[in-house]
Amino acid sequence: MRLADGEGRSTSPRRPTGGARTPDETLAPDDWAFAYNRRVSQPSRDVLFDFDDVRVGAILHADLAIPPGVTVIFGPSGAGKTTLLRLACAMQAPSSGTVSFRGEDIARVDPVLLRRRVTMVTQQPFLWPGTIADELSIACVLQGRGAPDRERMGEVLAVVGLDKDLAEDASTLSGGERQRVARARVLLA
C-alpha cells in the first residue's frame, strides 16, 4: 500500500517484509508487505490520522501517521487499503492499537459526529434513485439543511470533473461517473 499527495508523490515510507527500504526506493509488487511504519515524534494536530501500532487480526499492522494532503491510498489487492479506510471512519475497530483523527482517539468520538468530519467514497458508491440533482441534494437534506442551489451543484460537478446535466437519471451513470457524483455529494455535505 502506498500513500500519495495530490501530485502523486509518495508520502509514507514503509517497512516491507525482508528489510528496511528508503522512502524513495521503488517497490515491485512482490515486495509489498502488510506492515507500515512511519511515526512522528509527538502527536500533532498537523497529523490527519495516526495509526498507533494498530492491528486487525492477521490482516493489517499499521504504525503510521498520515499527514494532511494525502489524496490517494493505493496498492495491490489484499494490502489492507479498505481495512485502513474502514478503521479511519470507525466502521471497523482495531484488534489492538489506537486510531486518532487530528489528535483525538476516534474510539472516544461519537461515530456519527466522526463521519460528518471524515468521509469515504468507495469504489462502488451507493446512489439513491433519481436525478443527479436529487443525489447531490440528499446528504444536505438528511442533515436537516436545505438542498443546495443548482448553481452550486454545477460548480461542484465541475470541481470533480463531471460534465453532466443535473436532470440526468443517476442510474444511467458509469462507474467512474458514479464515483464523481459521490465525491460531489461529499463536498456539498
Short mmCIF file of C-alpha atoms in Angstrom, two decimals, residues 35-168:
data_model
loop_
_atom_site.label_atom_id
_atom_site.label_comp_id
_atom_site.label_asym_id
_atom_site.label_seq_id
_atom_site.Cartn_x
_atom_site.Cartn_y
_atom_site.Cartn_z
CA ALA A 35 3.11 -3.70 7.84
CA TYR A 36 3.56 0.05 7.59
CA ASN A 37 5.73 2.24 9.76
CA ARG A 38 6.08 5.99 9.85
CA ARG A 39 5.86 7.52 13.28
CA VAL A 40 6.02 11.12 14.33
CA SER A 41 7.87 12.12 17.48
CA GLN A 42 4.78 13.65 19.09
CA PRO A 43 1.10 13.60 18.11
CA SER A 44 0.14 16.81 16.39
CA ARG A 45 -2.97 18.41 15.01
CA ASP A 46 -0.93 18.64 11.78
CA VAL A 47 -1.29 14.87 11.53
CA LEU A 48 -4.60 13.95 9.98
CA PHE A 49 -4.66 10.29 11.04
CA ASP A 50 -2.35 8.49 13.43
CA PHE A 51 -2.44 4.69 13.47
CA ASP A 52 -0.51 3.83 16.65
CA ASP A 53 0.51 0.16 16.48
CA VAL A 54 -2.92 -0.74 15.03
CA ARG A 55 -3.61 -4.38 14.27
CA VAL A 56 -6.61 -6.03 12.70
CA GLY A 57 -6.15 -9.74 13.25
CA ALA A 58 -3.60 -11.06 10.78
CA ILE A 59 -4.91 -8.75 8.05
CA LEU A 60 -3.16 -5.47 8.88
CA HIS A 61 -0.49 -3.99 11.11
CA ALA A 62 -0.20 -0.22 10.73
CA ASP A 63 2.06 2.09 12.70
CA LEU A 64 1.95 5.29 10.69
CA ALA A 65 0.91 8.90 10.60
CA ILE A 66 -0.97 10.27 7.62
CA PRO A 67 -0.44 13.99 7.05
CA PRO A 68 -2.99 16.36 5.53
CA GLY A 69 -2.78 16.36 1.75
CA VAL A 70 -2.83 12.61 1.24
CA THR A 71 -5.34 12.10 -1.52
CA VAL A 72 -4.68 8.54 -2.64
CA ILE A 73 -4.07 5.22 -0.98
CA PHE A 74 -3.13 2.55 -3.49
CA GLY A 75 -1.61 -0.89 -3.57
CA PRO A 76 -2.19 -4.47 -4.60
CA SER A 77 -5.28 -6.47 -3.77
CA GLY A 78 -5.21 -7.59 -0.15
CA ALA A 79 -2.76 -4.92 1.04
CA GLY A 80 -5.25 -3.54 3.59
CA LYS A 81 -6.39 -0.34 1.85
CA THR A 82 -10.08 -0.82 2.58
CA THR A 83 -9.36 -2.00 6.11
CA LEU A 84 -7.28 1.14 6.74
CA LEU A 85 -10.12 3.35 5.45
CA ARG A 86 -12.74 1.45 7.47
CA LEU A 87 -10.61 1.99 10.58
CA ALA A 88 -10.29 5.71 9.80
CA CYS A 89 -14.08 6.07 9.53
CA ALA A 90 -14.73 3.95 12.65
CA MET A 91 -16.59 1.43 10.52
CA GLN A 92 -14.30 -1.25 11.95
CA ALA A 93 -12.47 -1.39 15.28
CA PRO A 94 -8.84 -2.48 15.52
CA SER A 95 -7.92 -5.66 17.41
CA SER A 96 -5.32 -3.53 19.20
CA GLY A 97 -3.76 -0.10 18.96
CA THR A 98 -5.23 3.38 18.63
CA VAL A 99 -6.55 5.30 15.65
CA SER A 100 -6.58 9.07 16.11
CA PHE A 101 -8.01 11.84 13.94
CA ARG A 102 -6.36 15.23 14.45
CA GLY A 103 -5.00 14.04 17.80
CA GLU A 104 -8.30 12.63 19.11
CA ASP A 105 -8.78 8.87 19.71
CA ILE A 106 -11.71 8.01 17.44
CA ALA A 107 -12.85 5.27 19.84
CA ARG A 108 -13.95 8.12 22.13
CA VAL A 109 -15.82 10.04 19.44
CA ASP A 110 -19.48 9.53 18.53
CA PRO A 111 -19.31 7.68 15.18
CA VAL A 112 -21.99 9.90 13.64
CA LEU A 113 -20.03 13.04 14.54
CA LEU A 114 -16.80 11.47 13.26
CA ARG A 115 -18.39 10.54 9.93
CA ARG A 116 -19.56 14.11 9.49
CA ARG A 117 -15.87 15.11 9.61
CA VAL A 118 -14.36 12.06 7.89
CA THR A 119 -15.93 10.73 4.74
CA MET A 120 -15.05 7.87 2.45
CA VAL A 121 -16.07 7.38 -1.15
CA THR A 122 -15.94 3.71 -2.01
CA GLN A 123 -15.02 2.20 -5.34
CA GLN A 124 -18.67 1.33 -5.96
CA PRO A 125 -20.65 4.08 -4.20
CA PHE A 126 -24.32 3.78 -3.41
CA LEU A 127 -26.52 6.26 -5.24
CA TRP A 128 -30.16 6.93 -4.41
CA PRO A 129 -32.78 6.57 -7.15
CA GLY A 130 -33.44 9.80 -9.01
CA THR A 131 -31.58 12.51 -10.87
CA ILE A 132 -28.05 13.75 -10.31
CA ALA A 133 -29.57 16.82 -8.61
CA ASP A 134 -31.57 14.53 -6.28
CA GLU A 135 -28.37 12.65 -5.45
CA LEU A 136 -26.42 15.83 -4.71
CA SER A 137 -29.24 17.14 -2.50
CA ILE A 138 -29.86 14.06 -0.37
CA ALA A 139 -26.94 14.43 2.07
CA CYS A 140 -27.81 18.05 2.83
CA VAL A 141 -31.50 17.22 3.26
CA LEU A 142 -30.73 14.26 5.56
CA GLN A 143 -28.59 16.58 7.68
CA GLY A 144 -31.55 18.93 8.10
CA ARG A 145 -30.25 21.59 5.73
CA GLY A 146 -31.92 22.65 2.55
CA ALA A 147 -30.84 21.36 -0.82
CA PRO A 148 -28.01 23.35 -2.41
CA ASP A 149 -28.99 25.54 -5.33
CA ARG A 150 -28.44 24.28 -8.86
CA GLU A 151 -25.62 26.76 -9.49
CA ARG A 152 -23.66 25.39 -6.51
CA MET A 153 -24.31 21.82 -7.66
CA GLY A 154 -22.95 22.67 -11.10
CA GLU A 155 -19.84 24.25 -9.58
CA VAL A 156 -19.13 21.14 -7.51
CA LEU A 157 -19.68 18.84 -10.50
CA ALA A 158 -17.07 20.91 -12.37
CA VAL A 159 -14.65 20.51 -9.45
CA VAL A 160 -14.93 16.71 -9.63
CA GLY A 161 -14.70 16.74 -13.43
CA LEU A 162 -18.21 15.66 -14.33
CA ASP A 163 -19.92 17.45 -17.21
CA LYS A 164 -23.49 16.18 -16.88
CA ASP A 165 -26.93 17.73 -16.76
CA LEU A 166 -28.38 17.81 -13.24
CA ALA A 167 -31.66 16.40 -14.60
CA GLU A 168 -29.96 13.23 -15.87
#
